[in-house]
JSON list of C-alpha atoms in Angstrom, two decimals:
[
{"chain": "A", "resi": 1, "resn": "MET", "atom": "CA", "xyz": [-10.67, 11.35, -5.86]},
{"chain": "A", "resi": 2, "resn": "ASN", "atom": "CA", "xyz": [-6.93, 10.71, -5.92]},
{"chain": "A", "resi": 3, "resn": "SER", "atom": "CA", "xyz": [-6.44, 7.61, -8.11]},
{"chain": "A", "resi": 4, "resn": "ASN", "atom": "CA", "xyz": [-3.77, 6.36, -5.70]},
{"chain": "A", "resi": 5, "resn": "LEU", "atom": "CA", "xyz": [-6.16, 6.11, -2.76]},
{"chain": "A", "resi": 6, "resn": "ILE", "atom": "CA", "xyz": [-7.63, 2.76, -1.83]},
{"chain": "A", "resi": 7, "resn": "TYR", "atom": "CA", "xyz": [-10.08, 2.10, 0.98]},
{"chain": "A", "resi": 8, "resn": "GLY", "atom": "CA", "xyz": [-11.81, -0.61, 2.97]},
{"chain": "A", "resi": 9, "resn": "LYS", "atom": "CA", "xyz": [-10.34, -3.06, 5.47]},
{"chain": "A", "resi": 10, "resn": "HIS", "atom": "CA", "xyz": [-10.05, -6.05, 3.15]},
{"chain": "A", "resi": 11, "resn": "VAL", "atom": "CA", "xyz": [-8.07, -4.48, 0.32]},
{"chain": "A", "resi": 12, "resn": "VAL", "atom": "CA", "xyz": [-5.85, -2.36, 2.60]},
{"chain": "A", "resi": 13, "resn": "PHE", "atom": "CA", "xyz": [-5.12, -5.35, 4.86]},
{"chain": "A", "resi": 14, "resn": "GLU", "atom": "CA", "xyz": [-4.26, -7.51, 1.84]},
{"chain": "A", "resi": 15, "resn": "LEU", "atom": "CA", "xyz": [-1.72, -4.92, 0.72]},
{"chain": "A", "resi": 16, "resn": "LEU", "atom": "CA", "xyz": [-0.22, -4.60, 4.19]},
{"chain": "A", "resi": 17, "resn": "LYS", "atom": "CA", "xyz": [0.15, -8.37, 4.40]},
{"chain": "A", "resi": 18, "resn": "LYS", "atom": "CA", "xyz": [1.59, -9.03, 0.94]},
{"chain": "A", "resi": 19, "resn": "HIS", "atom": "CA", "xyz": [2.83, -5.74, -0.54]},
{"chain": "A", "resi": 20, "resn": "GLN", "atom": "CA", "xyz": [3.57, -3.46, 2.39]},
{"chain": "A", "resi": 21, "resn": "ASN", "atom": "CA", "xyz": [6.27, -1.64, 0.41]},
{"chain": "A", "resi": 22, "resn": "MET", "atom": "CA", "xyz": [3.59, -0.29, -1.95]},
{"chain": "A", "resi": 23, "resn": "VAL", "atom": "CA", "xyz": [1.80, 1.66, 0.83]},
{"chain": "A", "resi": 24, "resn": "LYS", "atom": "CA", "xyz": [2.89, 5.26, 1.43]},
{"chain": "A", "resi": 25, "resn": "GLU", "atom": "CA", "xyz": [0.39, 6.64, 3.92]},
{"chain": "A", "resi": 26, "resn": "ILE", "atom": "CA", "xyz": [-2.65, 5.52, 5.90]},
{"chain": "A", "resi": 27, "resn": "TRP", "atom": "CA", "xyz": [-5.57, 7.42, 7.43]},
{"chain": "A", "resi": 28, "resn": "VAL", "atom": "CA", "xyz": [-7.63, 5.65, 10.10]},
{"chain": "A", "resi": 29, "resn": "LYS", "atom": "CA", "xyz": [-10.49, 6.58, 12.37]},
{"chain": "A", "resi": 30, "resn": "ASP", "atom": "CA", "xyz": [-9.14, 4.33, 15.13]},
{"chain": "A", "resi": 31, "resn": "LEU", "atom": "CA", "xyz": [-5.61, 2.90, 15.50]},
{"chain": "A", "resi": 32, "resn": "LYS", "atom": "CA", "xyz": [-7.09, -0.36, 16.78]},
{"chain": "A", "resi": 33, "resn": "ILE", "atom": "CA", "xyz": [-7.95, -1.16, 13.16]},
{"chain": "A", "resi": 34, "resn": "LEU", "atom": "CA", "xyz": [-4.23, -1.71, 12.56]},
{"chain": "A", "resi": 35, "resn": "ASN", "atom": "CA", "xyz": [-3.57, -3.81, 15.68]},
{"chain": "A", "resi": 36, "resn": "GLU", "atom": "CA", "xyz": [-2.43, -6.88, 13.73]},
{"chain": "A", "resi": 37, "resn": "PHE", "atom": "CA", "xyz": [0.30, -4.92, 11.92]},
{"chain": "A", "resi": 38, "resn": "ASP", "atom": "CA", "xyz": [3.61, -3.63, 13.27]},
{"chain": "A", "resi": 39, "resn": "LEU", "atom": "CA", "xyz": [4.18, -0.51, 11.19]},
{"chain": "A", "resi": 40, "resn": "LYS", "atom": "CA", "xyz": [6.59, 1.28, 13.53]},
{"chain": "A", "resi": 41, "resn": "LYS", "atom": "CA", "xyz": [9.67, 0.11, 11.63]},
{"chain": "A", "resi": 42, "resn": "THR", "atom": "CA", "xyz": [8.22, 0.95, 8.22]},
{"chain": "A", "resi": 43, "resn": "LYS", "atom": "CA", "xyz": [8.20, 4.25, 6.32]},
{"chain": "A", "resi": 44, "resn": "ILE", "atom": "CA", "xyz": [4.41, 4.25, 6.23]},
{"chain": "A", "resi": 45, "resn": "LYS", "atom": "CA", "xyz": [2.91, 7.40, 7.74]},
{"chain": "A", "resi": 46, "resn": "VAL", "atom": "CA", "xyz": [-0.18, 6.69, 9.86]},
{"chain": "A", "resi": 47, "resn": "ASN", "atom": "CA", "xyz": [-2.73, 9.44, 10.56]},
{"chain": "A", "resi": 48, "resn": "VAL", "atom": "CA", "xyz": [-5.62, 9.21, 13.03]},
{"chain": "A", "resi": 49, "resn": "VAL", "atom": "CA", "xyz": [-8.43, 11.39, 11.67]},
{"chain": "A", "resi": 50, "resn": "SER", "atom": "CA", "xyz": [-12.15, 11.95, 11.99]},
{"chain": "A", "resi": 51, "resn": "GLU", "atom": "CA", "xyz": [-14.85, 10.24, 9.97]},
{"chain": "A", "resi": 52, "resn": "ASN", "atom": "CA", "xyz": [-15.48, 13.56, 8.25]},
{"chain": "A", "resi": 53, "resn": "LYS", "atom": "CA", "xyz": [-11.83, 13.80, 7.17]},
{"chain": "A", "resi": 54, "resn": "LEU", "atom": "CA", "xyz": [-11.99, 10.30, 5.69]},
{"chain": "A", "resi": 55, "resn": "ASP", "atom": "CA", "xyz": [-15.09, 11.30, 3.74]},
{"chain": "A", "resi": 56, "resn": "GLN", "atom": "CA", "xyz": [-13.32, 14.42, 2.47]},
{"chain": "A", "resi": 57, "resn": "LEU", "atom": "CA", "xyz": [-10.32, 12.42, 1.27]},
{"chain": "A", "resi": 58, "resn": "LEU", "atom": "CA", "xyz": [-12.51, 10.26, -0.97]},
{"chain": "A", "resi": 59, "resn": "GLU", "atom": "CA", "xyz": [-14.71, 13.16, -2.10]},
{"chain": "A", "resi": 60, "resn": "THR", "atom": "CA", "xyz": [-17.60, 10.73, -2.53]},
{"chain": "A", "resi": 61, "resn": "GLN", "atom": "CA", "xyz": [-20.03, 8.92, -0.26]},
{"chain": "A", "resi": 62, "resn": "THR", "atom": "CA", "xyz": [-18.16, 5.64, -0.06]},
{"chain": "A", "resi": 63, "resn": "GLN", "atom": "CA", "xyz": [-18.05, 2.91, 2.59]},
{"chain": "A", "resi": 64, "resn": "HIS", "atom": "CA", "xyz": [-14.39, 3.27, 3.58]},
{"chain": "A", "resi": 65, "resn": "GLN", "atom": "CA", "xyz": [-14.81, 1.25, 6.82]},
{"chain": "A", "resi": 66, "resn": "GLY", "atom": "CA", "xyz": [-12.64, 3.71, 8.72]},
{"chain": "A", "resi": 67, "resn": "ILE", "atom": "CA", "xyz": [-9.44, 3.21, 6.73]},
{"chain": "A", "resi": 68, "resn": "ILE", "atom": "CA", "xyz": [-7.89, 4.76, 3.61]},
{"chain": "A", "resi": 69, "resn": "ALA", "atom": "CA", "xyz": [-4.40, 4.19, 2.20]},
{"chain": "A", "resi": 70, "resn": "GLN", "atom": "CA", "xyz": [-2.33, 6.00, -0.38]},
{"chain": "A", "resi": 71, "resn": "ILE", "atom": "CA", "xyz": [-0.24, 3.69, -2.54]},
{"chain": "A", "resi": 72, "resn": "LYS", "atom": "CA", "xyz": [2.71, 4.24, -4.84]},
{"chain": "A", "resi": 73, "resn": "ASP", "atom": "CA", "xyz": [2.14, 4.38, -8.59]},
{"chain": "A", "resi": 74, "resn": "PHE", "atom": "CA", "xyz": [1.34, 0.96, -10.02]},
{"chain": "A", "resi": 75, "resn": "ASN", "atom": "CA", "xyz": [4.34, -0.71, -11.65]},
{"chain": "A", "resi": 76, "resn": "TYR", "atom": "CA", "xyz": [3.44, -2.31, -14.96]},
{"chain": "A", "resi": 77, "resn": "THR", "atom": "CA", "xyz": [5.63, -5.18, -16.14]},
{"chain": "A", "resi": 78, "resn": "PRO", "atom": "CA", "xyz": [7.64, -4.36, -19.30]},
{"chain": "A", "resi": 79, "resn": "PHE", "atom": "CA", "xyz": [6.38, -6.46, -22.22]},
{"chain": "A", "resi": 80, "resn": "ASN", "atom": "CA", "xyz": [9.82, -7.90, -23.01]},
{"chain": "A", "resi": 81, "resn": "GLU", "atom": "CA", "xyz": [10.16, -8.97, -19.38]},
{"chain": "A", "resi": 82, "resn": "LEU", "atom": "CA", "xyz": [6.88, -10.87, -19.59]},
{"chain": "A", "resi": 83, "resn": "ILE", "atom": "CA", "xyz": [7.99, -12.60, -22.82]},
{"chain": "A", "resi": 84, "resn": "SER", "atom": "CA", "xyz": [11.29, -13.59, -21.21]},
{"chain": "A", "resi": 85, "resn": "ASP", "atom": "CA", "xyz": [9.45, -15.02, -18.22]},
{"chain": "A", "resi": 86, "resn": "LEU", "atom": "CA", "xyz": [6.98, -16.92, -20.41]},
{"chain": "A", "resi": 87, "resn": "ASN", "atom": "CA", "xyz": [9.80, -18.51, -22.41]},
{"chain": "A", "resi": 88, "resn": "LYS", "atom": "CA", "xyz": [11.05, -20.17, -19.23]},
{"chain": "A", "resi": 89, "resn": "LYS", "atom": "CA", "xyz": [7.77, -22.04, -18.78]},
{"chain": "A", "resi": 90, "resn": "GLU", "atom": "CA", "xyz": [6.58, -25.18, -20.53]},
{"chain": "A", "resi": 91, "resn": "LYS", "atom": "CA", "xyz": [2.94, -24.09, -20.32]},
{"chain": "A", "resi": 92, "resn": "SER", "atom": "CA", "xyz": [1.67, -20.52, -20.27]},
{"chain": "A", "resi": 93, "resn": "LEU", "atom": "CA", "xyz": [-1.68, -18.78, -20.32]},
{"chain": "A", "resi": 94, "resn": "VAL", "atom": "CA", "xyz": [-1.84, -15.08, -21.21]},
{"chain": "A", "resi": 95, "resn": "LEU", "atom": "CA", "xyz": [-4.88, -12.81, -21.34]},
{"chain": "A", "resi": 96, "resn": "ILE", "atom": "CA", "xyz": [-5.13, -9.97, -23.87]},
{"chain": "A", "resi": 97, "resn": "LEU", "atom": "CA", "xyz": [-7.77, -7.31, -23.16]},
{"chain": "A", "resi": 98, "resn": "ASP", "atom": "CA", "xyz": [-9.08, -5.43, -26.18]},
{"chain": "A", "resi": 99, "resn": "GLN", "atom": "CA", "xyz": [-10.20, -2.06, -24.77]},
{"chain": "A", "resi": 100, "resn": "ILE", "atom": "CA", "xyz": [-12.00, -2.91, -21.54]},
{"chain": "A", "resi": 101, "resn": "HIS", "atom": "CA", "xyz": [-13.52, 0.36, -20.28]},
{"chain": "A", "resi": 102, "resn": "ASP", "atom": "CA", "xyz": [-15.17, -0.56, -16.99]},
{"chain": "A", "resi": 103, "resn": "SER", "atom": "CA", "xyz": [-12.99, -0.44, -13.86]},
{"chain": "A", "resi": 104, "resn": "TYR", "atom": "CA", "xyz": [-15.13, -3.02, -12.06]},
{"chain": "A", "resi": 105, "resn": "ASN", "atom": "CA", "xyz": [-14.87, -5.44, -14.98]},
{"chain": "A", "resi": 106, "resn": "PHE", "atom": "CA", "xyz": [-11.11, -4.97, -15.15]},
{"chain": "A", "resi": 107, "resn": "GLY", "atom": "CA", "xyz": [-10.70, -5.49, -11.40]},
{"chain": "A", "resi": 108, "resn": "ALA", "atom": "CA", "xyz": [-12.83, -8.64, -11.47]},
{"chain": "A", "resi": 109, "resn": "ILE", "atom": "CA", "xyz": [-10.83, -9.95, -14.44]},
{"chain": "A", "resi": 110, "resn": "ILE", "atom": "CA", "xyz": [-7.54, -9.37, -12.61]},
{"chain": "A", "resi": 111, "resn": "ARG", "atom": "CA", "xyz": [-8.82, -11.14, -9.51]},
{"chain": "A", "resi": 112, "resn": "SER", "atom": "CA", "xyz": [-9.95, -14.17, -11.52]},
{"chain": "A", "resi": 113, "resn": "CYS", "atom": "CA", "xyz": [-6.65, -14.31, -13.42]},
{"chain": "A", "resi": 114, "resn": "SER", "atom": "CA", "xyz": [-4.68, -14.22, -10.18]},
{"chain": "A", "resi": 115, "resn": "LEU", "atom": "CA", "xyz": [-6.77, -17.04, -8.69]},
{"chain": "A", "resi": 116, "resn": "LEU", "atom": "CA", "xyz": [-6.51, -19.14, -11.87]},
{"chain": "A", "resi": 117, "resn": "ASN", "atom": "CA", "xyz": [-2.73, -18.88, -12.25]},
{"chain": "A", "resi": 118, "resn": "VAL", "atom": "CA", "xyz": [-2.82, -16.85, -15.47]},
{"chain": "A", "resi": 119, "resn": "ASP", "atom": "CA", "xyz": [0.76, -15.83, -16.30]},
{"chain": "A", "resi": 120, "resn": "GLY", "atom": "CA", "xyz": [0.11, -12.30, -17.50]},
{"chain": "A", "resi": 121, "resn": "ILE", "atom": "CA", "xyz": [-2.37, -9.70, -18.74]},
{"chain": "A", "resi": 122, "resn": "ILE", "atom": "CA", "xyz": [-1.70, -7.43, -21.72]},
{"chain": "A", "resi": 123, "resn": "ILE", "atom": "CA", "xyz": [-3.62, -4.18, -22.17]},
{"chain": "A", "resi": 124, "resn": "LEU", "atom": "CA", "xyz": [-3.47, -1.08, -24.36]},
{"chain": "A", "resi": 125, "resn": "ASP", "atom": "CA", "xyz": [-1.82, 2.02, -22.92]},
{"chain": "A", "resi": 126, "resn": "LYS", "atom": "CA", "xyz": [-4.85, 4.06, -24.03]},
{"chain": "A", "resi": 127, "resn": "LYS", "atom": "CA", "xyz": [-8.53, 3.43, -24.92]},
{"chain": "A", "resi": 128, "resn": "GLN", "atom": "CA", "xyz": [-8.47, 1.01, -21.97]},
{"chain": "A", "resi": 129, "resn": "VAL", "atom": "CA", "xyz": [-9.07, 1.56, -18.28]},
{"chain": "A", "resi": 130, "resn": "GLN", "atom": "CA", "xyz": [-5.76, 1.52, -16.40]},
{"chain": "A", "resi": 131, "resn": "VAL", "atom": "CA", "xyz": [-5.03, 0.14, -12.93]},
{"chain": "A", "resi": 132, "resn": "ASN", "atom": "CA", "xyz": [-6.72, 2.69, -10.67]},
{"chain": "A", "resi": 133, "resn": "SER", "atom": "CA", "xyz": [-8.10, 2.70, -7.13]},
{"chain": "A", "resi": 134, "resn": "THR", "atom": "CA", "xyz": [-11.40, 1.12, -8.20]},
{"chain": "A", "resi": 135, "resn": "VAL", "atom": "CA", "xyz": [-9.58, -1.62, -10.10]},
{"chain": "A", "resi": 136, "resn": "LEU", "atom": "CA", "xyz": [-7.34, -2.30, -7.10]},
{"chain": "A", "resi": 137, "resn": "LYS", "atom": "CA", "xyz": [-10.27, -2.49, -4.69]},
{"chain": "A", "resi": 138, "resn": "THR", "atom": "CA", "xyz": [-12.33, -4.71, -7.00]},
{"chain": "A", "resi": 139, "resn": "SER", "atom": "CA", "xyz": [-9.34, -7.01, -7.50]},
{"chain": "A", "resi": 140, "resn": "SER", "atom": "CA", "xyz": [-8.81, -7.12, -3.70]},
{"chain": "A", "resi": 141, "resn": "GLY", "atom": "CA", "xyz": [-5.22, -6.05, -4.30]},
{"chain": "A", "resi": 142, "resn": "SER", "atom": "CA", "xyz": [-4.46, -9.03, -6.56]},
{"chain": "A", "resi": 143, "resn": "ALA", "atom": "CA", "xyz": [-3.25, -6.64, -9.29]},
{"chain": "A", "resi": 144, "resn": "PHE", "atom": "CA", "xyz": [0.04, -6.75, -7.40]},
{"chain": "A", "resi": 145, "resn": "ASP", "atom": "CA", "xyz": [0.18, -10.55, -7.68]},
{"chain": "A", "resi": 146, "resn": "ILE", "atom": "CA", "xyz": [0.12, -10.84, -11.48]},
{"chain": "A", "resi": 147, "resn": "LYS", "atom": "CA", "xyz": [2.16, -9.37, -14.33]},
{"chain": "A", "resi": 148, "resn": "ILE", "atom": "CA", "xyz": [0.21, -6.65, -16.15]},
{"chain": "A", "resi": 149, "resn": "CYS", "atom": "CA", "xyz": [1.76, -5.16, -19.29]},
{"chain": "A", "resi": 150, "resn": "LYS", "atom": "CA", "xyz": [0.89, -2.14, -21.39]},
{"chain": "A", "resi": 151, "resn": "THR", "atom": "CA", "xyz": [1.47, -1.85, -25.12]},
{"chain": "A", "resi": 152, "resn": "ASN", "atom": "CA", "xyz": [0.58, 0.76, -27.74]},
{"chain": "A", "resi": 153, "resn": "ASN", "atom": "CA", "xyz": [-0.29, -1.92, -30.30]},
{"chain": "A", "resi": 154, "resn": "LEU", "atom": "CA", "xyz": [-2.07, -5.17, -29.45]},
{"chain": "A", "resi": 155, "resn": "ASN", "atom": "CA", "xyz": [-1.60, -6.52, -32.95]},
{"chain": "A", "resi": 156, "resn": "ASN", "atom": "CA", "xyz": [2.19, -6.21, -32.65]},
{"chain": "A", "resi": 157, "resn": "ALA", "atom": "CA", "xyz": [1.99, -7.88, -29.24]},
{"chain": "A", "resi": 158, "resn": "ILE", "atom": "CA", "xyz": [0.13, -10.79, -30.85]},
{"chain": "A", "resi": 159, "resn": "LYS", "atom": "CA", "xyz": [2.81, -11.10, -33.54]},
{"chain": "A", "resi": 160, "resn": "ILE", "atom": "CA", "xyz": [5.54, -11.26, -30.88]},
{"chain": "A", "resi": 161, "resn": "LEU", "atom": "CA", "xyz": [3.58, -13.88, -28.93]},
{"chain": "A", "resi": 162, "resn": "LYS", "atom": "CA", "xyz": [3.22, -15.95, -32.11]},
{"chain": "A", "resi": 163, "resn": "ASN", "atom": "CA", "xyz": [6.96, -15.68, -32.72]},
{"chain": "A", "resi": 164, "resn": "ASN", "atom": "CA", "xyz": [7.40, -17.13, -29.24]},
{"chain": "A", "resi": 165, "resn": "ASN", "atom": "CA", "xyz": [5.25, -20.21, -29.98]},
{"chain": "A", "resi": 166, "resn": "PHE", "atom": "CA", "xyz": [1.92, -18.90, -28.71]},
{"chain": "A", "resi": 167, "resn": "TRP", "atom": "CA", "xyz": [-1.42, -19.72, -30.31]},
{"chain": "A", "resi": 168, "resn": "ILE", "atom": "CA", "xyz": [-3.98, -16.93, -30.22]},
{"chain": "A", "resi": 169, "resn": "TYR", "atom": "CA", "xyz": [-7.65, -17.55, -29.38]},
{"chain": "A", "resi": 170, "resn": "ALA", "atom": "CA", "xyz": [-10.14, -14.69, -29.86]},
{"chain": "A", "resi": 171, "resn": "THR", "atom": "CA", "xyz": [-13.47, -14.84, -28.05]},
{"chain": "A", "resi": 172, "resn": "ASN", "atom": "CA", "xyz": [-16.15, -14.31, -30.69]},
{"chain": "A", "resi": 173, "resn": "LEU", "atom": "CA", "xyz": [-19.65, -15.59, -31.30]},
{"chain": "A", "resi": 174, "resn": "ASN", "atom": "CA", "xyz": [-19.79, -15.91, -35.09]},
{"chain": "A", "resi": 175, "resn": "GLN", "atom": "CA", "xyz": [-20.07, -18.57, -37.80]},
{"chain": "A", "resi": 176, "resn": "ASN", "atom": "CA", "xyz": [-16.34, -19.30, -37.57]},
{"chain": "A", "resi": 177, "resn": "SER", "atom": "CA", "xyz": [-16.32, -19.79, -33.80]},
{"chain": "A", "resi": 178, "resn": "THR", "atom": "CA", "xyz": [-15.79, -23.12, -32.06]},
{"chain": "A", "resi": 179, "resn": "ASP", "atom": "CA", "xyz": [-17.17, -24.21, -28.71]},
{"chain": "A", "resi": 180, "resn": "MET", "atom": "CA", "xyz": [-14.19, -23.81, -26.35]},
{"chain": "A", "resi": 181, "resn": "THR", "atom": "CA", "xyz": [-14.88, -27.24, -24.82]},
{"chain": "A", "resi": 182, "resn": "LYS", "atom": "CA", "xyz": [-14.10, -28.81, -28.22]},
{"chain": "A", "resi": 183, "resn": "ILE", "atom": "CA", "xyz": [-10.67, -27.15, -28.54]},
{"chain": "A", "resi": 184, "resn": "ASP", "atom": "CA", "xyz": [-7.29, -28.76, -27.87]},
{"chain": "A", "resi": 185, "resn": "PHE", "atom": "CA", "xyz": [-5.56, -25.74, -26.39]},
{"chain": "A", "resi": 186, "resn": "ALA", "atom": "CA", "xyz": [-1.85, -25.26, -27.05]},
{"chain": "A", "resi": 187, "resn": "ASN", "atom": "CA", "xyz": [0.67, -25.32, -24.21]},
{"chain": "A", "resi": 188, "resn": "LYS", "atom": "CA", "xyz": [1.33, -21.68, -25.05]},
{"chain": "A", "resi": 189, "resn": "THR", "atom": "CA", "xyz": [-2.10, -20.06, -25.16]},
{"chain": "A", "resi": 190, "resn": "ALA", "atom": "CA", "xyz": [-3.13, -16.40, -25.38]},
{"chain": "A", "resi": 191, "resn": "VAL", "atom": "CA", "xyz": [-6.83, -15.49, -25.13]},
{"chain": "A", "resi": 192, "resn": "ILE", "atom": "CA", "xyz": [-8.34, -12.20, -26.31]},
{"chain": "A", "resi": 193, "resn": "ILE", "atom": "CA", "xyz": [-11.32, -10.80, -24.39]},
{"chain": "A", "resi": 194, "resn": "GLY", "atom": "CA", "xyz": [-13.13, -8.01, -26.25]},
{"chain": "A", "resi": 195, "resn": "ASN", "atom": "CA", "xyz": [-14.62, -4.67, -25.36]},
{"chain": "A", "resi": 196, "resn": "GLU", "atom": "CA", "xyz": [-17.87, -4.74, -23.35]},
{"chain": "A", "resi": 197, "resn": "GLN", "atom": "CA", "xyz": [-19.93, -3.44, -26.30]},
{"chain": "A", "resi": 198, "resn": "LYS", "atom": "CA", "xyz": [-17.96, -4.09, -29.50]},
{"chain": "A", "resi": 199, "resn": "GLY", "atom": "CA", "xyz": [-16.19, -7.35, -28.65]},
{"chain": "A", "resi": 200, "resn": "VAL", "atom": "CA", "xyz": [-12.83, -8.25, -30.19]},
{"chain": "A", "resi": 201, "resn": "SER", "atom": "CA", "xyz": [-11.78, -5.91, -33.00]},
{"chain": "A", "resi": 202, "resn": "GLU", "atom": "CA", "xyz": [-11.81, -7.10, -36.60]},
{"chain": "A", "resi": 203, "resn": "LEU", "atom": "CA", "xyz": [-8.01, -6.81, -36.96]},
{"chain": "A", "resi": 204, "resn": "LEU", "atom": "CA", "xyz": [-7.26, -8.85, -33.83]},
{"chain": "A", "resi": 205, "resn": "THR", "atom": "CA", "xyz": [-9.85, -11.42, -34.88]},
{"chain": "A", "resi": 206, "resn": "LYS", "atom": "CA", "xyz": [-8.23, -11.68, -38.31]},
{"chain": "A", "resi": 207, "resn": "ASN", "atom": "CA", "xyz": [-4.80, -12.28, -36.80]},
{"chain": "A", "resi": 208, "resn": "SER", "atom": "CA", "xyz": [-5.97, -14.88, -34.29]},
{"chain": "A", "resi": 209, "resn": "ASP", "atom": "CA", "xyz": [-5.54, -18.60, -34.88]},
{"chain": "A", "resi": 210, "resn": "PHE", "atom": "CA", "xyz": [-8.98, -19.58, -33.57]},
{"chain": "A", "resi": 211, "resn": "ASN", "atom": "CA", "xyz": [-12.32, -18.02, -32.65]},
{"chain": "A", "resi": 212, "resn": "ILE", "atom": "CA", "xyz": [-13.85, -19.57, -29.54]},
{"chain": "A", "resi": 213, "resn": "TYR", "atom": "CA", "xyz": [-17.01, -19.09, -27.52]},
{"chain": "A", "resi": 214, "resn": "VAL", "atom": "CA", "xyz": [-18.43, -20.19, -24.17]},
{"chain": "A", "resi": 215, "resn": "PRO", "atom": "CA", "xyz": [-21.39, -22.56, -24.66]},
{"chain": "A", "resi": 216, "resn": "SER", "atom": "CA", "xyz": [-24.67, -21.45, -23.08]},
{"chain": "A", "resi": 217, "resn": "ASN", "atom": "CA", "xyz": [-28.43, -21.82, -23.43]},
{"chain": "A", "resi": 218, "resn": "LYS", "atom": "CA", "xyz": [-28.40, -18.57, -25.48]},
{"chain": "A", "resi": 219, "resn": "ASN", "atom": "CA", "xyz": [-31.32, -16.97, -23.66]},
{"chain": "A", "resi": 220, "resn": "ILE", "atom": "CA", "xyz": [-29.16, -13.84, -23.56]},
{"chain": "A", "resi": 221, "resn": "ASP", "atom": "CA", "xyz": [-26.74, -12.48, -26.14]},
{"chain": "A", "resi": 222, "resn": "SER", "atom": "CA", "xyz": [-23.48, -13.06, -24.30]},
{"chain": "A", "resi": 223, "resn": "PHE", "atom": "CA", "xyz": [-21.69, -13.24, -20.97]},
{"chain": "A", "resi": 224, "resn": "ASN", "atom": "CA", "xyz": [-20.38, -10.16, -19.20]},
{"chain": "A", "resi": 225, "resn": "ALA", "atom": "CA", "xyz": [-16.67, -9.65, -20.05]},
{"chain": "A", "resi": 226, "resn": "SER", "atom": "CA", "xyz": [-15.41, -10.53, -16.57]},
{"chain": "A", "resi": 227, "resn": "VAL", "atom": "CA", "xyz": [-17.69, -13.57, -16.31]},
{"chain": "A", "resi": 228, "resn": "ALA", "atom": "CA", "xyz": [-16.61, -14.83, -19.74]},
{"chain": "A", "resi": 229, "resn": "CYS", "atom": "CA", "xyz": [-12.99, -14.31, -18.75]},
{"chain": "A", "resi": 230, "resn": "SER", "atom": "CA", "xyz": [-13.41, -16.33, -15.55]},
{"chain": "A", "resi": 231, "resn": "ILE", "atom": "CA", "xyz": [-15.10, -19.24, -17.33]},
{"chain": "A", "resi": 232, "resn": "ILE", "atom": "CA", "xyz": [-12.61, -19.34, -20.20]},
{"chain": "A", "resi": 233, "resn": "CYS", "atom": "CA", "xyz": [-9.50, -18.95, -18.05]},
{"chain": "A", "resi": 234, "resn": "PHE", "atom": "CA", "xyz": [-10.71, -21.63, -15.65]},
{"chain": "A", "resi": 235, "resn": "TRP", "atom": "CA", "xyz": [-11.36, -24.03, -18.52]},
{"chain": "A", "resi": 236, "resn": "ILE", "atom": "CA", "xyz": [-7.97, -23.45, -20.16]},
{"chain": "A", "resi": 237, "resn": "ALA", "atom": "CA", "xyz": [-5.97, -23.34, -16.92]},
{"chain": "A", "resi": 238, "resn": "ASN", "atom": "CA", "xyz": [-7.53, -26.66, -15.91]},
{"chain": "A", "resi": 239, "resn": "TYR", "atom": "CA", "xyz": [-6.90, -28.08, -19.41]},
{"chain": "A", "resi": 240, "resn": "LEU", "atom": "CA", "xyz": [-3.21, -27.11, -19.11]},
{"chain": "A", "resi": 241, "resn": "ASN", "atom": "CA", "xyz": [-3.00, -28.52, -15.56]},
{"chain": "A", "resi": 242, "resn": "LYS", "atom": "CA", "xyz": [-2.09, -25.12, -14.16]},
{"chain": "A", "resi": 243, "resn": "LEU", "atom": "CA", "xyz": [-4.43, -25.46, -11.19]},
{"chain": "A", "resi": 244, "resn": "SER", "atom": "CA", "xyz": [-2.87, -28.56, -9.64]}
]
């Protein structure tokens, strides 16, 4: 499937409402689906096609709800632009993802970060799932509402954040970890969420200021990456009064 194809009424409608300039072409089974949008004055090409054609476009048996859209390539925010933006704010919360591989996890993380007023997400340019159609659908299009940066070296990114007054908190469950509810988070906070299987790498852990964990009843080993991210980001965003 073309990685620039998204589908389903909710995610396509969200893009048409908030980021119409990112949509290149639309395929619909019935034009009535687009009744609430005036696309005549836009450069978006609209095609009325059969259900079979929609199925062929996706190349998989997927519930497209009668609408598919092709979007432009996702524009990542340059890292130096994010740093410049963060320096203008008294309080900032940044998320660093250490090799998240699952598109659904990444999309859910982006959606939570957008809802919780996280200022930016930093990912690796390889060994990490990128913003693709599954990520966009899972995030309900909110990937376009938050700054997402790529870097070839997360450790260097951490050093730059530290040089710009950030404190780094790695999510780890080890003997050096502190319950996140016991932490006085800095006004400039960056949180590292680790890989679904391996967690945060040893090097990033070593160069972090604190190890933190989400308290639980410990009947299971750990939270899913996207769930942990949501809990931690909510706690810190609320602590920094970013939700009011």
